[in-house]
Coordinates of C-alpha atoms in Angstrom, one line a residue:
M1 CA 30.1 23.2 -59.6
K2 CA 31.8 19.9 -59.1
K3 CA 34.4 21.5 -56.7
K4 CA 31.5 23.0 -54.7
Q5 CA 29.7 19.7 -54.5
V6 CA 32.9 18.0 -53.3
L7 CA 33.5 20.7 -50.7
I8 CA 29.9 20.5 -49.5
A9 CA 30.1 16.7 -49.3
T10 CA 33.5 16.9 -47.4
A11 CA 32.0 19.4 -45.0
V12 CA 29.0 17.3 -44.3
A13 CA 31.2 14.2 -43.8
L14 CA 33.5 16.1 -41.4
T15 CA 30.5 17.5 -39.5
S16 CA 29.0 14.0 -39.2
C17 CA 32.3 12.6 -37.9
M18 CA 32.6 15.3 -35.3
A19 CA 29.0 14.9 -34.2
A20 CA 29.5 11.1 -33.9
A21 CA 32.6 11.6 -31.8
Q22 CA 31.4 14.4 -29.5
T23 CA 32.7 14.1 -25.9
S24 CA 31.2 15.6 -22.8
V25 CA 33.0 15.8 -19.5
S26 CA 31.5 17.2 -16.4
I27 CA 32.8 17.9 -12.9
Y28 CA 30.5 17.3 -9.9
G29 CA 30.8 16.9 -6.2
V30 CA 29.5 17.2 -2.6
A31 CA 30.8 19.3 0.3
D32 CA 29.3 18.0 3.5
M33 CA 30.4 19.1 7.0
G34 CA 28.8 19.1 10.5
I35 CA 29.2 18.5 14.2
V36 CA 28.5 15.1 15.8
R37 CA 28.2 13.7 19.4
Q38 CA 28.7 10.0 19.8
D39 CA 28.5 7.8 22.8
N40 CA 29.3 4.2 22.1
G41 CA 29.2 3.0 25.7
G42 CA 33.0 3.1 26.1
P43 CA 34.7 3.9 29.4
A44 CA 35.9 7.3 28.1
G45 CA 32.3 8.5 27.5
A46 CA 30.9 10.6 24.7
V47 CA 33.1 12.4 22.1
W48 CA 32.3 15.6 20.1
R49 CA 33.7 15.7 16.5
L50 CA 33.6 17.9 13.4
D51 CA 33.0 15.3 10.7
S52 CA 32.8 15.3 6.9
G53 CA 30.2 13.5 4.8
M54 CA 27.5 12.7 7.4
H55 CA 24.6 13.2 5.0
S56 CA 26.5 12.4 1.8
G57 CA 30.2 11.5 1.5
S58 CA 32.2 14.6 0.5
R59 CA 33.6 14.1 -3.0
I60 CA 34.8 15.5 -6.3
G61 CA 34.1 13.5 -9.5
F62 CA 34.7 13.6 -13.2
R63 CA 32.1 12.0 -15.5
G64 CA 32.5 11.7 -19.2
V65 CA 30.7 10.3 -22.2
E66 CA 31.7 10.1 -25.9
D67 CA 29.2 9.4 -28.6
L68 CA 30.7 6.6 -30.8
G69 CA 27.9 6.5 -33.2
G70 CA 25.3 3.8 -33.9
G71 CA 23.9 4.1 -30.4
L72 CA 27.2 3.2 -28.8
S73 CA 28.9 5.5 -26.3
A74 CA 32.1 5.3 -24.1
L75 CA 31.7 6.2 -20.5
F76 CA 33.9 6.9 -17.5
V77 CA 33.7 8.0 -13.9
L78 CA 36.6 9.0 -11.6
E79 CA 35.4 9.9 -8.1
N80 CA 37.6 11.0 -5.2
G81 CA 36.3 10.9 -1.6
H82 CA 37.8 13.3 0.9
N83 CA 37.4 14.6 4.5
L84 CA 36.7 18.3 4.7
D85 CA 37.6 18.4 8.4
A86 CA 41.2 17.5 7.8
G87 CA 41.7 17.8 4.0
T88 CA 42.6 14.1 3.8
A89 CA 41.6 11.4 1.3
A90 CA 38.7 9.1 2.4
Q91 CA 38.3 5.4 1.6
G92 CA 41.7 4.6 3.2
G93 CA 43.6 7.2 1.3
L94 CA 42.8 6.0 -2.2
L95 CA 43.0 8.6 -4.9
F96 CA 39.7 7.7 -6.5
G97 CA 38.3 5.6 -3.7
R98 CA 34.6 6.2 -4.3
Q99 CA 34.5 5.1 -8.0
A100 CA 37.0 4.5 -10.8
W101 CA 35.6 2.8 -13.9
V102 CA 35.4 2.9 -17.7
G103 CA 32.7 1.3 -19.9
L104 CA 30.5 1.1 -23.0
G105 CA 26.8 1.9 -23.1
S106 CA 24.2 0.9 -25.7
A107 CA 20.6 0.2 -26.2
V108 CA 21.1 -3.3 -24.8
G109 CA 22.8 -2.2 -21.6
T110 CA 26.0 -0.8 -20.1
V111 CA 29.2 -2.7 -19.3
K112 CA 31.6 -1.1 -16.8
F113 CA 35.1 -2.1 -15.6
G114 CA 36.8 -1.0 -12.4
R115 CA 36.1 0.0 -8.8
Q116 CA 32.3 0.3 -8.4
I117 CA 29.5 0.4 -5.8
T118 CA 28.0 -2.9 -5.0
P119 CA 24.5 -3.7 -6.3
I120 CA 23.2 -4.4 -2.8
H121 CA 24.4 -1.0 -1.6
N122 CA 22.6 0.7 -4.5
A123 CA 19.5 -1.3 -3.6
L124 CA 19.7 -0.2 0.1
G125 CA 19.9 3.4 -1.2
V126 CA 16.6 3.0 -2.9
I127 CA 14.7 1.6 0.1
D128 CA 16.3 3.4 3.0
P129 CA 14.4 6.5 4.2
M130 CA 17.8 8.0 5.0
A131 CA 19.2 7.1 1.6
T132 CA 22.2 5.4 3.2
G133 CA 23.2 8.6 4.9
L134 CA 22.8 10.6 8.2
A135 CA 23.1 9.0 11.6
G136 CA 20.5 6.3 10.8
D137 CA 22.2 4.9 7.7
I138 CA 20.7 1.5 7.0
S139 CA 24.1 0.0 6.2
R140 CA 25.2 0.5 9.8
I141 CA 23.2 -2.7 10.5
I142 CA 22.4 -4.3 7.2
N143 CA 25.6 -5.5 5.4
S144 CA 26.4 -3.7 2.2
Y145 CA 29.8 -5.6 1.9
G146 CA 32.0 -2.6 2.2
V147 CA 29.9 -0.5 -0.2
R148 CA 32.4 -0.9 -3.1
M149 CA 34.0 -3.7 -5.0
N150 CA 37.4 -3.7 -6.7
N151 CA 38.3 -5.4 -10.0
T152 CA 34.6 -5.4 -11.0
V153 CA 32.8 -6.1 -14.2
N154 CA 29.3 -4.7 -14.0
Y155 CA 26.5 -5.1 -16.5
T156 CA 23.5 -2.8 -16.1
L157 CA 20.2 -3.6 -17.8
P158 CA 18.3 -0.9 -19.8
K159 CA 15.1 0.0 -18.1
L160 CA 12.2 -1.9 -19.7
A161 CA 8.5 -1.9 -18.6
G162 CA 9.5 -0.5 -15.2
I163 CA 12.2 -3.2 -14.7
S164 CA 15.9 -2.4 -14.3
G165 CA 18.8 -4.2 -12.8
E166 CA 22.6 -4.9 -12.6
L167 CA 24.9 -7.8 -12.3
A168 CA 28.4 -7.4 -10.9
Y169 CA 31.4 -9.8 -10.7
G170 CA 34.4 -8.9 -8.6
L171 CA 37.6 -10.8 -9.4
G172 CA 39.5 -12.1 -6.4
E173 CA 42.8 -12.1 -8.3
V174 CA 44.2 -15.0 -6.3
A175 CA 46.6 -17.2 -8.3
G176 CA 45.5 -20.7 -8.7
D177 CA 42.0 -20.1 -7.2
S178 CA 39.4 -18.0 -9.1
S179 CA 36.9 -18.3 -6.3
A180 CA 39.1 -17.0 -3.5
S181 CA 38.1 -13.4 -2.5
R182 CA 35.6 -13.3 -5.3
Q183 CA 32.4 -11.3 -5.0
I184 CA 29.1 -11.6 -6.9
G185 CA 26.3 -9.1 -6.8
L186 CA 22.8 -8.8 -8.3
A187 CA 20.0 -6.3 -8.0
L188 CA 16.6 -6.0 -9.7
N189 CA 14.2 -3.0 -9.4
Y190 CA 10.6 -2.7 -10.4
T191 CA 9.0 0.8 -10.5
N192 CA 5.4 1.3 -11.4
G193 CA 3.5 4.5 -10.2
P194 CA 3.7 4.7 -6.4
V195 CA 5.3 1.2 -6.1
V196 CA 9.0 0.5 -5.9
A197 CA 10.1 -3.1 -5.4
Q198 CA 13.8 -4.0 -4.9
F199 CA 15.6 -7.3 -4.8
A200 CA 19.3 -7.8 -4.2
F201 CA 21.8 -10.6 -3.6
H202 CA 25.5 -10.5 -2.7
E203 CA 28.0 -13.3 -2.1
A204 CA 31.6 -12.7 -0.9
E205 CA 34.1 -15.5 -0.8
N206 CA 36.8 -15.6 2.0
P207 CA 40.5 -15.3 1.0
T208 CA 40.9 -19.0 0.8
G209 CA 37.8 -19.7 -1.2
T210 CA 36.6 -22.2 1.4
D211 CA 33.5 -20.3 2.7
S212 CA 31.4 -17.3 1.8
A213 CA 29.0 -14.7 3.3
R214 CA 25.7 -14.4 1.5
T215 CA 22.9 -11.8 1.9
T216 CA 19.5 -11.9 0.2
L217 CA 17.5 -8.6 0.4
L218 CA 14.0 -7.8 -0.5
G219 CA 12.4 -4.4 0.1
G220 CA 10.2 -1.7 -1.3
V221 CA 8.7 1.8 -1.1
Y222 CA 5.1 2.9 -1.5
N223 CA 4.5 6.6 -2.2
F224 CA 1.2 7.8 -0.6
T225 CA 2.1 11.3 -1.9
V226 CA 2.0 12.9 1.5
A227 CA 4.4 10.3 2.8
R228 CA 6.4 7.3 1.7
L229 CA 6.4 3.9 3.5
H230 CA 9.7 2.0 3.4
A231 CA 10.4 -1.7 4.3
A232 CA 13.2 -4.2 3.9
Y233 CA 14.0 -7.8 5.0
A234 CA 17.4 -9.5 4.6
V235 CA 18.7 -13.0 5.2
N236 CA 22.4 -13.4 6.0
R237 CA 24.2 -16.7 6.0
G238 CA 27.7 -18.2 5.7
L239 CA 31.2 -17.7 7.1
G240 CA 30.8 -20.5 9.6
T241 CA 27.6 -20.5 11.6
L242 CA 26.4 -17.0 10.6
D243 CA 22.6 -17.0 10.3
T244 CA 20.9 -13.6 11.0
R245 CA 17.8 -11.7 9.8
D246 CA 17.4 -8.0 9.3
A247 CA 14.1 -6.2 9.2
M248 CA 13.5 -2.5 8.6
I249 CA 10.3 -0.4 8.6
G250 CA 10.4 3.4 8.0
A251 CA 8.7 6.5 6.6
S252 CA 9.8 9.7 4.9
V253 CA 7.6 12.8 4.8
P254 CA 8.4 15.6 2.4
F255 CA 6.7 19.0 3.1
G256 CA 7.9 21.8 0.9
A257 CA 11.5 22.5 1.8
H258 CA 11.3 20.2 4.8
S259 CA 11.8 16.4 4.9
F260 CA 11.2 14.2 7.9
M261 CA 12.5 10.6 8.1
V262 CA 12.2 7.8 10.6
S263 CA 13.1 4.1 10.6
Y264 CA 13.4 1.1 12.9
I265 CA 15.8 -1.8 12.2
H266 CA 15.9 -5.1 14.1
K267 CA 18.7 -7.7 13.7
E268 CA 17.9 -11.2 14.9
D269 CA 20.6 -13.9 15.3
K270 CA 19.3 -17.4 14.6
A271 CA 22.5 -19.1 15.7
R272 CA 23.0 -17.5 19.1
A273 CA 20.9 -16.5 22.1
D274 CA 21.0 -12.9 23.4
A275 CA 22.7 -11.7 20.2
D276 CA 20.0 -9.4 18.7
A277 CA 20.2 -5.6 18.1
D278 CA 17.8 -2.8 17.5
Q279 CA 18.4 0.6 15.9
I280 CA 16.0 3.6 16.0
N281 CA 16.6 6.5 13.6
L282 CA 15.2 10.0 13.2
A283 CA 16.2 12.7 10.7
Y284 CA 15.2 16.1 9.4
T285 CA 16.5 18.1 6.4
Y286 CA 15.7 21.7 5.2
A287 CA 16.5 22.7 1.7
L288 CA 18.0 26.2 1.4
S289 CA 18.1 25.7 -2.4
K290 CA 18.2 22.9 -4.9
R291 CA 21.8 22.3 -4.1
T292 CA 22.2 23.2 -0.4
N293 CA 20.5 21.8 2.7
L294 CA 20.8 21.7 6.4
Y295 CA 20.3 18.5 8.3
T296 CA 20.1 16.9 11.7
S297 CA 19.7 13.2 12.7
Y298 CA 19.7 10.9 15.6
S299 CA 20.4 7.1 15.9
R300 CA 20.3 4.7 18.8
T301 CA 21.6 1.2 18.5
S302 CA 21.0 -1.1 21.5
N303 CA 22.6 -4.6 21.8
D304 CA 21.8 -7.8 23.6
S305 CA 24.4 -9.1 26.1
V306 CA 26.7 -11.0 23.7
V307 CA 27.0 -8.6 20.7
S308 CA 28.4 -5.1 20.2
Y309 CA 27.1 -3.6 16.9
L310 CA 28.6 -0.1 16.6
A311 CA 29.3 -0.2 20.4
A312 CA 32.5 -0.4 22.4
R313 CA 31.5 -3.6 24.3
P314 CA 28.9 -6.4 24.3
G315 CA 25.5 -5.2 25.6
A316 CA 26.4 -1.5 25.2
T317 CA 24.3 1.1 23.4
D318 CA 25.6 3.4 20.7
K319 CA 24.0 6.9 20.4
V320 CA 24.8 9.4 17.7
I321 CA 23.4 12.9 17.1
N322 CA 24.6 15.3 14.4
A323 CA 23.8 18.5 12.6
G324 CA 25.4 19.9 9.5
I325 CA 25.2 21.4 6.0
R326 CA 25.5 19.8 2.6
H327 CA 26.2 21.5 -0.7
R328 CA 26.1 19.6 -4.1
F329 CA 27.7 21.0 -7.3

């Protein structure tokens, strides 16, 4: 009887240990490809291309979580971006250029270490009708600071009473000067019923630590059920005399398998005359299934006489139209 009790106790202990150390690893990705015509006002005229990742960046990723017990878990993500048109690596040829981090999660939040998406880019993804994709991607005009930060420590708050957020610190790794090339990001989100409010801040120091670029962003989404209204306003300062304002208004209309999106973005330069820009965006997607959709989008960026946002020369207009297919797995 005692032997049986010992065996049962041992089995229970082993089962508990195995349950506490369960590891789950999943593979996921996006395959996105389409055709695009772009005319940026250059002397050579328009160009036709077969492009990868026009709706969402093509990728393959590995996501893992291990239950460490006591509400603590180990987490990791390794995400490779690639170009389907040529089979090459995206993000400048980096192996895991989209994301590469490891961290710990608990009831009081999650801490992650590695290459990660900036909080301000995550915030733009919430408020942009195009979800930072398609021809009218909001980050073509509103600065998301390169989308990703290297050498980053990120703390993500647990969602509480509709409030969530994250704080990120990117080490500059410059000997003798901890502020040089340093980046700091912050984002707060409040969701309550049809209302989504988003705040974000990002500061990026220059390589010598003598100046920085700073963006403060406020935006939101209101869901009217039949349509969603999107809005954003950003203030950009620093790096010399930089002083610009960005304003976006847009709408998204889901209708069964169909989705229609529209937005207008205006950039105003407070420091210079004739240095503003306007961007008009239209998009449509059709869901063939939960994982696969067709899309088409159009964007037109017009510049005042002394600036060339997305265009080949000052005062020129950039026009992009595309159509493609996206599959998520």
